[in-house]
mmCIF file of C-alpha atoms and ligand atoms in Angstrom:
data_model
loop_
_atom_site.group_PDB
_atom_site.id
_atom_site.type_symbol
_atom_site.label_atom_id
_atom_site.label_comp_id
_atom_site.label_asym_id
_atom_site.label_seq_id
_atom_site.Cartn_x
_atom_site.Cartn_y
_atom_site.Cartn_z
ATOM 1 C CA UNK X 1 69.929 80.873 186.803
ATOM 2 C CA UNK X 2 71.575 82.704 189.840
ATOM 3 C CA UNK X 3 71.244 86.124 189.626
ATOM 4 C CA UNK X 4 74.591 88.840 188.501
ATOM 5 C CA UNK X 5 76.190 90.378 190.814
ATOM 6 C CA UNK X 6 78.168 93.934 190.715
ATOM 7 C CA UNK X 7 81.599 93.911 191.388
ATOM 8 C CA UNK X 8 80.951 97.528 193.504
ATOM 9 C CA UNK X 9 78.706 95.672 195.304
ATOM 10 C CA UNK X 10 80.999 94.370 198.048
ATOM 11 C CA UNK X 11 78.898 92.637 200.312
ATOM 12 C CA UNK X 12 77.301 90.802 197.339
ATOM 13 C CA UNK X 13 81.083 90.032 196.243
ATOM 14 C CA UNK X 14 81.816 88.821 199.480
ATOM 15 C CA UNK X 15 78.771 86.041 199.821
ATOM 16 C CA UNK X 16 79.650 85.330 196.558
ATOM 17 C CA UNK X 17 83.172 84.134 197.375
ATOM 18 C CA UNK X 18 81.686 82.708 200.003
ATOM 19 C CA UNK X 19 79.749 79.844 197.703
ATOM 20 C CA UNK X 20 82.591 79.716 195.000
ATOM 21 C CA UNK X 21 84.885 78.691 198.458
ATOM 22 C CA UNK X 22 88.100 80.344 197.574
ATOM 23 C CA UNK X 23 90.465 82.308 200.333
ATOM 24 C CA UNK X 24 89.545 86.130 201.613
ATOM 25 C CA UNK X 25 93.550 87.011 200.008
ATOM 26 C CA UNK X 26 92.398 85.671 196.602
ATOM 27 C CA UNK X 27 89.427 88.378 196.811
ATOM 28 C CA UNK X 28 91.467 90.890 197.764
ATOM 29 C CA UNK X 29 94.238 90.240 195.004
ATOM 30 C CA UNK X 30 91.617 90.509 192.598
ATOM 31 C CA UNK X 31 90.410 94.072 194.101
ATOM 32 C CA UNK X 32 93.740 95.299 194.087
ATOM 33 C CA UNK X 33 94.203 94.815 191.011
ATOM 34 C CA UNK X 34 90.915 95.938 189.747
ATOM 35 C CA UNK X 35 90.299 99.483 192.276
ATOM 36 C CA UNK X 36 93.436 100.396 192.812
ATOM 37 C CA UNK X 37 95.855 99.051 189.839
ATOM 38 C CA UNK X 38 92.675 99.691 187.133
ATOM 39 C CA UNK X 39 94.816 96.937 185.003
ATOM 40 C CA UNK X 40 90.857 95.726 183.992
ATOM 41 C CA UNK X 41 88.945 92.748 184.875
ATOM 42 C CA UNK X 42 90.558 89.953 183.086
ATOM 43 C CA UNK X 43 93.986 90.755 185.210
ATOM 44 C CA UNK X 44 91.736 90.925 188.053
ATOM 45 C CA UNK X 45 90.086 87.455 187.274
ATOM 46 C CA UNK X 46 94.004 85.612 186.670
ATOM 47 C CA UNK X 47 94.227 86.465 191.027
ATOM 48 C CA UNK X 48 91.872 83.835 191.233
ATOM 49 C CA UNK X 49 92.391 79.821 191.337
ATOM 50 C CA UNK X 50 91.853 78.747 188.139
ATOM 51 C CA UNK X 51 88.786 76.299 188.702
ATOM 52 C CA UNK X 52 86.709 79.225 190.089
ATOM 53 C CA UNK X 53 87.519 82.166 187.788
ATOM 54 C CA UNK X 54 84.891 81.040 184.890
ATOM 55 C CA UNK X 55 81.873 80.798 187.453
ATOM 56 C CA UNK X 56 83.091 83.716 189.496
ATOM 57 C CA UNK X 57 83.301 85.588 185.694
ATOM 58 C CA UNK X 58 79.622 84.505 184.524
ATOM 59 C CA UNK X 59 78.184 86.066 187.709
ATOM 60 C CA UNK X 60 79.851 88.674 188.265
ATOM 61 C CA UNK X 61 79.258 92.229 186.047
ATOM 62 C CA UNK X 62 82.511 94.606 186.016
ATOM 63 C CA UNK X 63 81.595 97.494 183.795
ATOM 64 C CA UNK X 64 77.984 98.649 183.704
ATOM 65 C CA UNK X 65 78.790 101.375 181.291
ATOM 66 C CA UNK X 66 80.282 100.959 177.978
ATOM 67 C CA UNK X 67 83.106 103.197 176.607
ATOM 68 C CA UNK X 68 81.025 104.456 173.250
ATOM 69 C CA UNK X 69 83.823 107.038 172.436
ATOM 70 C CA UNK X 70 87.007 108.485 173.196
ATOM 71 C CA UNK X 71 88.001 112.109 172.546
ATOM 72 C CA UNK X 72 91.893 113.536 172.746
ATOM 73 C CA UNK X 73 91.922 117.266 172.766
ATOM 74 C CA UNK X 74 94.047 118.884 170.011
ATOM 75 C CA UNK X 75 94.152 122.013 172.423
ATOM 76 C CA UNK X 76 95.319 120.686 175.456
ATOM 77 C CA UNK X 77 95.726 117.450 177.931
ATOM 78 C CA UNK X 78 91.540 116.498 177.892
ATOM 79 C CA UNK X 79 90.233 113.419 176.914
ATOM 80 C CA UNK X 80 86.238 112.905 177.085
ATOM 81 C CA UNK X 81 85.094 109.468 177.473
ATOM 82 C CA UNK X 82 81.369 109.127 176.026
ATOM 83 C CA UNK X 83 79.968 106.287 178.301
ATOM 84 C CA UNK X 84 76.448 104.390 177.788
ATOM 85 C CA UNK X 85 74.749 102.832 181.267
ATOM 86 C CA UNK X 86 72.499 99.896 180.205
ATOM 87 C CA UNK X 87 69.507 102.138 180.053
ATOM 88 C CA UNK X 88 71.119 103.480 177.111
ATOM 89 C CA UNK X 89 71.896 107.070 178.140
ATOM 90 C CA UNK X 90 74.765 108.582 177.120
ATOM 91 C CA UNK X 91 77.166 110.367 180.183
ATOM 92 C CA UNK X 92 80.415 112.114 179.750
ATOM 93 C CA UNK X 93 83.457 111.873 181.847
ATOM 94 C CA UNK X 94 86.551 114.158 181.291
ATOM 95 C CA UNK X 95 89.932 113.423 182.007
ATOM 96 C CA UNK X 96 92.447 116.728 182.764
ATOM 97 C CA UNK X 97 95.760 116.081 182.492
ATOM 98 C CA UNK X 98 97.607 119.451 183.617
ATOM 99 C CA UNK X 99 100.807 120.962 182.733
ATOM 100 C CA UNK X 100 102.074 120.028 186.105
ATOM 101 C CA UNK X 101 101.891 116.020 185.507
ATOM 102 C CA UNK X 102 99.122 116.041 188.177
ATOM 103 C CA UNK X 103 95.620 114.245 186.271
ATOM 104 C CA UNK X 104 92.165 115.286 187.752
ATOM 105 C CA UNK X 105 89.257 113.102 186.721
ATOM 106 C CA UNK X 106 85.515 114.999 186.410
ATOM 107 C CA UNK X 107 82.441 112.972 186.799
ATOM 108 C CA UNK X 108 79.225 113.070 186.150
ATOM 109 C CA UNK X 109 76.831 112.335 188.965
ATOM 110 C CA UNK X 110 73.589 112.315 186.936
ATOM 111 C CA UNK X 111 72.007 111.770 182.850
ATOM 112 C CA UNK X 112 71.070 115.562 182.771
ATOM 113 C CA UNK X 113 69.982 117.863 185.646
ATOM 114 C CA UNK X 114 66.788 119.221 187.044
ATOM 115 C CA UNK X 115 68.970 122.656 188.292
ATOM 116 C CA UNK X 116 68.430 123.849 184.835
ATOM 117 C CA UNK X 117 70.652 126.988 184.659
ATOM 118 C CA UNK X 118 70.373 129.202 181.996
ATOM 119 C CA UNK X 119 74.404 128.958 181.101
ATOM 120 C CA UNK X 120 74.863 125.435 180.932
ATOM 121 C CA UNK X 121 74.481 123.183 178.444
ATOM 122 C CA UNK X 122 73.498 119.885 181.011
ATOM 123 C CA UNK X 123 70.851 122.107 182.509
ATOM 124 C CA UNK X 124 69.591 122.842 178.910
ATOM 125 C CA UNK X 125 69.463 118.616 178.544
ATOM 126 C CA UNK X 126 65.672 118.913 179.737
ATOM 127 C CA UNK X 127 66.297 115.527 181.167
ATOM 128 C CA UNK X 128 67.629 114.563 184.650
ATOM 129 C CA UNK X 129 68.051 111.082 185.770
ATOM 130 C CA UNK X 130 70.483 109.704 188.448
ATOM 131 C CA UNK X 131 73.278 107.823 188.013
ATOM 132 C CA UNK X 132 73.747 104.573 189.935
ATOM 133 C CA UNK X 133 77.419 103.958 192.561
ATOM 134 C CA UNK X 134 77.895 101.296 190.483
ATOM 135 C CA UNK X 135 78.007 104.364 187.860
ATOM 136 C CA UNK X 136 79.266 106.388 189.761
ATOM 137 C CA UNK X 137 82.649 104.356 190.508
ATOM 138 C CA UNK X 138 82.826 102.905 187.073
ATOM 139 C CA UNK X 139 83.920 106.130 185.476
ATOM 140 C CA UNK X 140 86.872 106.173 187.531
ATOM 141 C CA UNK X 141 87.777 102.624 186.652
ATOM 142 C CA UNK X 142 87.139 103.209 183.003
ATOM 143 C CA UNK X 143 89.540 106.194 183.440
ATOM 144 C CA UNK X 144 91.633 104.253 185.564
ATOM 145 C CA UNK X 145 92.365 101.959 182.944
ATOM 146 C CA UNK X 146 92.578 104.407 180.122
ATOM 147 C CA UNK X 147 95.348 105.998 182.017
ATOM 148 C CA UNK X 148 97.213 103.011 182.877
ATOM 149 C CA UNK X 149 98.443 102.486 179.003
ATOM 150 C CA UNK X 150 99.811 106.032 179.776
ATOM 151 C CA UNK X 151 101.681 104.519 182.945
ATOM 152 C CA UNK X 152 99.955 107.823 184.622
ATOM 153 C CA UNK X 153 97.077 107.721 187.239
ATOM 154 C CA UNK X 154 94.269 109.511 188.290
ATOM 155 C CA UNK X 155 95.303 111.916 191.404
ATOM 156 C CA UNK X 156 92.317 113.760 191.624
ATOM 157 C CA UNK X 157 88.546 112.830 191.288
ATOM 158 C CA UNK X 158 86.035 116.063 191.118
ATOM 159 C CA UNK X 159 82.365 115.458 191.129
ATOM 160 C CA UNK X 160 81.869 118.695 188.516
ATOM 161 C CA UNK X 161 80.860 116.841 185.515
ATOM 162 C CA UNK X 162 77.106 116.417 184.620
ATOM 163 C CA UNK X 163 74.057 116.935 187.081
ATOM 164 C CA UNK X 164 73.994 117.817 190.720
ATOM 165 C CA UNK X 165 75.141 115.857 193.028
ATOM 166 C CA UNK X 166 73.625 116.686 195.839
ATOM 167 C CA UNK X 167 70.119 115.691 193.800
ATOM 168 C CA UNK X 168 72.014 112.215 193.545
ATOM 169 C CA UNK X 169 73.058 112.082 197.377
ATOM 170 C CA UNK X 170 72.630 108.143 198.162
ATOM 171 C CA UNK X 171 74.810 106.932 195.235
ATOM 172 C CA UNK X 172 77.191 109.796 195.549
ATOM 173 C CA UNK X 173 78.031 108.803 199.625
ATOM 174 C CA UNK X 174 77.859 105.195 198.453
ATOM 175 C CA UNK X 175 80.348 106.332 195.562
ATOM 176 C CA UNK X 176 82.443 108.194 198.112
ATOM 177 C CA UNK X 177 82.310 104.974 200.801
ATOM 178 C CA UNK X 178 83.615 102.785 198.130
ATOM 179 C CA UNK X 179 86.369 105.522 196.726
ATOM 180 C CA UNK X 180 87.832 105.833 200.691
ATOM 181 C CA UNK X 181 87.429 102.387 201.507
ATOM 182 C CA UNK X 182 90.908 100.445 202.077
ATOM 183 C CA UNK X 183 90.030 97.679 200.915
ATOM 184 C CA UNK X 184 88.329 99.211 197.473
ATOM 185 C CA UNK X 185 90.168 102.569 196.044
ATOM 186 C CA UNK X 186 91.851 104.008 198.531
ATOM 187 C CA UNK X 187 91.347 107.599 197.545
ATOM 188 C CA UNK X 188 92.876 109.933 200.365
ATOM 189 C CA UNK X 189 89.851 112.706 200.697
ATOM 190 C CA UNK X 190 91.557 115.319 200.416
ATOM 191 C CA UNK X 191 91.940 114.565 197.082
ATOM 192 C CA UNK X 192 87.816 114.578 196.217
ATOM 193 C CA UNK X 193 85.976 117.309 195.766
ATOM 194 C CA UNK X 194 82.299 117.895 195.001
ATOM 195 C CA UNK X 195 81.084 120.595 193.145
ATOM 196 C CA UNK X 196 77.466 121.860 194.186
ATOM 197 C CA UNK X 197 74.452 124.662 193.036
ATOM 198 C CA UNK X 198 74.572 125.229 196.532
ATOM 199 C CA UNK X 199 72.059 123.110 198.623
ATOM 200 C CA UNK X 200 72.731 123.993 202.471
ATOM 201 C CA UNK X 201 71.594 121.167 204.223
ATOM 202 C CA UNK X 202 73.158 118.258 201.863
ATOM 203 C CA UNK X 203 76.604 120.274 202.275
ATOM 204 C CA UNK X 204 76.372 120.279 206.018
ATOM 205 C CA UNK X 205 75.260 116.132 206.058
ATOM 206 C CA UNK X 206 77.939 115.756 203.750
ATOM 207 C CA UNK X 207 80.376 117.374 205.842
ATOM 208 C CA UNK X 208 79.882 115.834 208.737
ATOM 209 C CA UNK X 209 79.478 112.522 207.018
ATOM 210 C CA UNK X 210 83.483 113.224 205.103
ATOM 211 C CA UNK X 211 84.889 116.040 207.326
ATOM 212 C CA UNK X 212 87.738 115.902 204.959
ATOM 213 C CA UNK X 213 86.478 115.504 201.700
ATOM 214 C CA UNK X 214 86.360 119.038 199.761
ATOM 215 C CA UNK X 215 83.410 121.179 199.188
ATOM 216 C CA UNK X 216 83.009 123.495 195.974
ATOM 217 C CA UNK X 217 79.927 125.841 195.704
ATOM 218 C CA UNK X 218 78.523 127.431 192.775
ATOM 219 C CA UNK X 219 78.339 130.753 193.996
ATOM 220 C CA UNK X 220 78.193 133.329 191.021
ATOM 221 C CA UNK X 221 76.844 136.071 192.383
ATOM 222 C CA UNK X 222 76.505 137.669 196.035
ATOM 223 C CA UNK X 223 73.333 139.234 195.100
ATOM 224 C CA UNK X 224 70.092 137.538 195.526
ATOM 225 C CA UNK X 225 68.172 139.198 192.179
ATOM 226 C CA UNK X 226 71.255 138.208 189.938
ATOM 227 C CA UNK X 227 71.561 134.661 191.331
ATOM 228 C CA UNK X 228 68.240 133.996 190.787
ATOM 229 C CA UNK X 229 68.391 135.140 187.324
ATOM 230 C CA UNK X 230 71.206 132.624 186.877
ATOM 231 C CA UNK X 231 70.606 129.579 188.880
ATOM 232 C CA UNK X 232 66.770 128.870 189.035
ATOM 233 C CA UNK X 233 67.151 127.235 192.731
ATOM 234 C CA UNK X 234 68.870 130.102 194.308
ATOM 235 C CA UNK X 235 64.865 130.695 194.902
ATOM 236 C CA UNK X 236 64.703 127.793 197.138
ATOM 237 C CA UNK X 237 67.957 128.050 198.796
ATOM 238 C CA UNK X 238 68.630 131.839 199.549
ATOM 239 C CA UNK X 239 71.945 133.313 199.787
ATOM 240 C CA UNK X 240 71.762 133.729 203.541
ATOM 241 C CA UNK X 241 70.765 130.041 204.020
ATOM 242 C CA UNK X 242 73.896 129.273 202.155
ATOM 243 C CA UNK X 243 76.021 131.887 204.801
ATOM 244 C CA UNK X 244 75.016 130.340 207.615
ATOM 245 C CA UNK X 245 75.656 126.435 206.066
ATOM 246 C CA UNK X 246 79.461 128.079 205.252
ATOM 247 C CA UNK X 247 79.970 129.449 208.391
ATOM 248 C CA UNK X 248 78.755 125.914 209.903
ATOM 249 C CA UNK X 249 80.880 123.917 207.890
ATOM 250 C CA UNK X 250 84.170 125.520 208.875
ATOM 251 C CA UNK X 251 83.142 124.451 212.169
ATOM 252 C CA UNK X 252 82.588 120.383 210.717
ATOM 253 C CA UNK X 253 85.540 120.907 208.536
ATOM 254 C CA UNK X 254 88.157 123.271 209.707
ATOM 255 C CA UNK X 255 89.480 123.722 206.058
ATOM 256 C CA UNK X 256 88.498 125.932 203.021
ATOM 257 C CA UNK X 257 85.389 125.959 201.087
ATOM 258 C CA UNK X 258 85.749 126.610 197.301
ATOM 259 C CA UNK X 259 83.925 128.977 196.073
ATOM 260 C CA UNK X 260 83.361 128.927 192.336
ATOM 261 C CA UNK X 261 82.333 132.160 190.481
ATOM 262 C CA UNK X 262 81.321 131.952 187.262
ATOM 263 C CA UNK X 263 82.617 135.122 185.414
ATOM 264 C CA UNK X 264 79.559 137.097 182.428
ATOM 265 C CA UNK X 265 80.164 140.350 181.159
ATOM 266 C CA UNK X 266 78.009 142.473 182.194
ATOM 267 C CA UNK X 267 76.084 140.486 184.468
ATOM 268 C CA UNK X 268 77.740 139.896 187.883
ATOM 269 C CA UNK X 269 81.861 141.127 186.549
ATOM 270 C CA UNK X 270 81.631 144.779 188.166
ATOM 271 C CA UNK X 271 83.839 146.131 190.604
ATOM 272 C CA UNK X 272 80.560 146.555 192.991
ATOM 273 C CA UNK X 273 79.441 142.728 192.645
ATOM 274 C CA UNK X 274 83.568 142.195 193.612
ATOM 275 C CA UNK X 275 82.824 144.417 196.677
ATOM 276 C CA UNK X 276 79.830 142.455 197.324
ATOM 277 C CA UNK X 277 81.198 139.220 197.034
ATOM 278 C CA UNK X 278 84.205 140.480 199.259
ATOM 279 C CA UNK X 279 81.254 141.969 201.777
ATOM 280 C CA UNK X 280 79.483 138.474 201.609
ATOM 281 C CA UNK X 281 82.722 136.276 202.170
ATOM 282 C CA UNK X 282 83.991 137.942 205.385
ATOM 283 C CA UNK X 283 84.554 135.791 208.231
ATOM 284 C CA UNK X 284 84.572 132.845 205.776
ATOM 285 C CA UNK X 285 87.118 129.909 205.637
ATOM 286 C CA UNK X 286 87.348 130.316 201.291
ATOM 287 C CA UNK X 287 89.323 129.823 198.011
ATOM 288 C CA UNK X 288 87.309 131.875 195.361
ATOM 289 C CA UNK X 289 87.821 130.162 191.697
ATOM 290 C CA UNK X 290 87.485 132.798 189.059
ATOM 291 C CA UNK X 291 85.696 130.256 185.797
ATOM 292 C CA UNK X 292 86.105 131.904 182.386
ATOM 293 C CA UNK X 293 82.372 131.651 180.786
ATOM 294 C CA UNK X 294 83.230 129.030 177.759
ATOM 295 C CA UNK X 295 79.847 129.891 175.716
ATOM 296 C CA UNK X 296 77.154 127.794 174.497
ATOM 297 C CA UNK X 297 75.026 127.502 172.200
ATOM 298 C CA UNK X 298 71.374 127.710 173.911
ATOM 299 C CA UNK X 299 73.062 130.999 174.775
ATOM 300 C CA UNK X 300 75.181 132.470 171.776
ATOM 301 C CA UNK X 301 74.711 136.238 173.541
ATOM 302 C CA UNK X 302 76.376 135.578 177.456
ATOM 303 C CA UNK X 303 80.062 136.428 177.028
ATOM 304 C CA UNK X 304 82.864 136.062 179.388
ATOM 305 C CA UNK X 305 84.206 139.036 181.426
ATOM 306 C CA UNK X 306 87.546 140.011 179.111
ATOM 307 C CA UNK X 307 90.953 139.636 181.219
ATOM 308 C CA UNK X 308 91.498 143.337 182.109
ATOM 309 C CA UNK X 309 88.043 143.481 184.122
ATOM 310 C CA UNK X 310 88.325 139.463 185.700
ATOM 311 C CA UNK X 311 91.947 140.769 186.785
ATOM 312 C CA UNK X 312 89.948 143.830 188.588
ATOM 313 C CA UNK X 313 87.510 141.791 189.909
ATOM 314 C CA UNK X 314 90.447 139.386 191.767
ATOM 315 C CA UNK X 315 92.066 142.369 192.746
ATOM 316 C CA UNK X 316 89.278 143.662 195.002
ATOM 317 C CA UNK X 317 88.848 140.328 196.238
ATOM 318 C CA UNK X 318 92.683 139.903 196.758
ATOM 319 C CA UNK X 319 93.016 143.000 198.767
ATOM 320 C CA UNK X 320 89.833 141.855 201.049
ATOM 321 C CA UNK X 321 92.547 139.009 201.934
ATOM 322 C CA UNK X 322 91.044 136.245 199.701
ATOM 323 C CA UNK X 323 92.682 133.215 198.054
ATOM 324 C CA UNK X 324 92.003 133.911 194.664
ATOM 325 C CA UNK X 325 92.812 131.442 191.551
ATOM 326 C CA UNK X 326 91.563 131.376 188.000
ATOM 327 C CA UNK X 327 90.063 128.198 186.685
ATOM 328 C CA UNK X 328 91.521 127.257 183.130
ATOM 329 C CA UNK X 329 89.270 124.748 181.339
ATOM 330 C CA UNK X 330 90.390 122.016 179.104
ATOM 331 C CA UNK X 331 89.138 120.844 176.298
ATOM 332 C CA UNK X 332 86.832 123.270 174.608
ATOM 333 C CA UNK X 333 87.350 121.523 171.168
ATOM 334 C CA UNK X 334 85.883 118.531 171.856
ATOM 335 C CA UNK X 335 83.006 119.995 174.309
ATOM 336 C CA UNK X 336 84.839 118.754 177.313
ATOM 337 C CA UNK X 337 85.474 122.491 178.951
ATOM 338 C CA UNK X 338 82.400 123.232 182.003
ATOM 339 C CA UNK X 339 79.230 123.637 181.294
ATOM 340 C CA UNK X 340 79.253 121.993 177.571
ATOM 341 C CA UNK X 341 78.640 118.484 178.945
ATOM 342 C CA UNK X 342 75.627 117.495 176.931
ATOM 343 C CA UNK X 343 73.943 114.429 174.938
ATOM 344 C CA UNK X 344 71.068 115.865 173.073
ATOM 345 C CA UNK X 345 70.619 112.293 172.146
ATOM 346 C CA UNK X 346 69.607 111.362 176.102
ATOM 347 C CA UNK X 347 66.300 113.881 175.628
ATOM 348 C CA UNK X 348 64.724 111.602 173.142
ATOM 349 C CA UNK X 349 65.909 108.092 174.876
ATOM 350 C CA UNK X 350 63.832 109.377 178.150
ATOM 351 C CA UNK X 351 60.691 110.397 176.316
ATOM 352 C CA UNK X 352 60.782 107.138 174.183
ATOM 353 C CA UNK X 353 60.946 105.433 177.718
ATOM 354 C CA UNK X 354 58.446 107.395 179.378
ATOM 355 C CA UNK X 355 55.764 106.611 176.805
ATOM 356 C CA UNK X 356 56.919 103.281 177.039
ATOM 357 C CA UNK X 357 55.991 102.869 180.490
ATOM 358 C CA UNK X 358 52.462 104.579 180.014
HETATM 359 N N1 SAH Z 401 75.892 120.908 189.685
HETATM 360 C C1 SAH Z 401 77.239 121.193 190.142
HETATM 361 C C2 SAH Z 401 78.294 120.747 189.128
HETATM 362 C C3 SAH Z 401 78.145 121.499 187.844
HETATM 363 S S1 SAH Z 401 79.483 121.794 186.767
HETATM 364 C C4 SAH Z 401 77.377 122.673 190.423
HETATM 365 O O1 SAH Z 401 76.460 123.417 190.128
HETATM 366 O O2 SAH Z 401 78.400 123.070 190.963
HETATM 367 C C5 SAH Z 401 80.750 122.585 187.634
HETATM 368 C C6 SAH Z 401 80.890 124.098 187.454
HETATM 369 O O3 SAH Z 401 80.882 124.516 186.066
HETATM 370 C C7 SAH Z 401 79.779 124.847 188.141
HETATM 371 O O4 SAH Z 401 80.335 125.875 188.919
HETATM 372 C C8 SAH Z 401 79.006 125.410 186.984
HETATM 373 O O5 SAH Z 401 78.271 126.539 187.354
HETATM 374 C C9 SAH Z 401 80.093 125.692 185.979
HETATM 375 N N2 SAH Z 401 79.595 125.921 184.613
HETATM 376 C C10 SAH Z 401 78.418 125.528 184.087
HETATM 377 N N3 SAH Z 401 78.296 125.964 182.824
HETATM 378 C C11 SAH Z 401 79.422 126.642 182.532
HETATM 379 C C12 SAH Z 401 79.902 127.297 181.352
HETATM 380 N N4 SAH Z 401 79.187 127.319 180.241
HETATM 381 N N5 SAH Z 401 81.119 127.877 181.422
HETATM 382 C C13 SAH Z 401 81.868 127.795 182.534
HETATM 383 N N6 SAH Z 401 81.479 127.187 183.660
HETATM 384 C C14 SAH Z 401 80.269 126.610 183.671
#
């Protein structure tokens, strides 16, 4: 039996054409349709001549996750897509749909993740296993298509969803090759953005790898103690470390770093962590996101900072000169909003699998 072949795995796609012996343009019809129409694989497969479609469909595998649910918000424009991979894990992709049209897709680069922060409920997972390109791009299809019977597409794609991904970084550049790629998706990179704990030296070979691809970091806090008291591997990668790899990648890049701020009462909202944070920022090419905590429950007693004191806090940072915005999740009923990603479900899969393999 000749082996399967991915249909993200282009040069595998290409030999295969190759021994089916049908034109380059019918291979390219099929991708159009497929990456950048997302009208699914069976109008993809009707690009073909008829006498090779069947073999070219028994060898070749288009989705390697399955859609296992589909949430709609009742709040506001969210949908979560529950997809399996065929290890049987459980990931969750989120589609945004804002009140200006525009639709922003977040995916998860990772089952789980080994950052473990205290506030988030995919560091709580205890479970962190990477997800595959072939993963990687098939969320986007899957939401590709689910958008397409709303005649909308995706505009944005934002690697914020579950794990790190700079713990995932050779599927996540193969992902990003692939999204770019003419021939494939066609993404413009300005409109991909990946959202990282902060780990200096992937940033900087990811900037110079996608000068113009955007670059979110995890900040939450300008001081060392309180960083480390919220993000475990602040340890390892020490707020100056992370200076320096800012102030190097506005020489790669030439264009704004986000930086995310995660906003707990009583734990890094003062008006002296704002001054801090202003202090810390100077000289810096960044956007500072303001993200309302949306609680937990590994963590019932972490609050977010109440609107009067986040409106204080962008103040200070506003009159240092900073771009300040303030990030409103979507879809807190149905788990969707950051930092509730989770499938408990995935804990129990991996140690069932790791005593397997014993
Ligand atoms: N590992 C990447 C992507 C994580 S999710 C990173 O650390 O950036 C994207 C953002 O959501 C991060 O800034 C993360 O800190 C934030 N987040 C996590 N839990 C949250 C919660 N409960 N409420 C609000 N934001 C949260």
């Amino acid at each position: 039996m000749p082996s399967s072949v991915s249909i993200y795995d282009s040069a595998a796609i290409d030999r295969l054409r190759a021994e089916l012996k049908f034109e380059p343009r019918r291979l390219r019809a099929l991708r159009t349709v497929y990456f950048k129409k997302f009208l699914g694989n069976e109008a993809a497969l009707a690009e073909l001549p008829e006498e090779v479609r069947e073999p070219f469909a028994q060898r070749v595998v288009f989705h390697p996750l399955a859609v296992a649910e589909s949430a709609d918000s009742q709040l506001d424009g969210a949908t979560k897509l529950v997809l399996r991979t065929t290890a049987g894990y459980a990931i969750e992709t989120v589609i945004m749909r804002t009140g200006t049209g525009r639709v922003s897709l977040c995916v998860s680069s990772q089952v789980g993740c080994a950052a473990a922060c205290g506030f988030c409920a995919t560091g709580q997972m205890g479970v962190a296993k990477n997800l595959t390109s072939a993963e990687l791009l098939d969320q986007v299809v899957l939401a590709g298509e689910h958008m397409c019977n709303e005649e909308r597409a995706v505009r944005n794609i934002v690697f914020m969803g579950m794990g790190e991904p700079f713990h995932n970084e050779a599927a996540i550049y193969e992902a990003i090759t692939a999204l770019l790629a003419p021939e494939l998706f066609h993404y413009p990179p300005r409109r991909i953005l990946i959202s990282t704990v902060g780990i200096p030296d992937a940033m900087l070979r990811c900037a110079r790898r996608f000068p113009a691809l955007n670059l979110a970091l995890s900040l939450h806090s300008a001081r060392q103690a309180t960083r480390e008291k919220l993000i475990p591997l602040a340890a390892k990668y020490p707020l100056d470390d992370l200076r320096a790899a800012l102030a190097q990648l506005h020489e790669i890049q030439r264009q704004p770093v986000m930086i995310e701020y995660l906003m707990l009462a009583g734990v890094n909202d003062s008006l002296a962590d704002a001054a801090d944070l202003a202090a810390w920022l100077e000289g810096l090419d960044v956007h500072v996101n303001l993200i309302p905590y949306n609680s937990i429950a590994a963590v019932p007693n972490w609050q977010t900072t109440e609107r009067p004191e986040r409106d204080a806090f962008a103040t200070v940072l506003r009159k240092a000169g900073f771009v300040v915005t303030i990030r409103y999740s979507l879809g807190a009923d149905i788990a969707a909003a950051c930092g509730q990603l989770v499938q408990t479900e995935n804990r129990q899969l991996a140690q069932q699998q790791a005593m397997s393999a014993q």
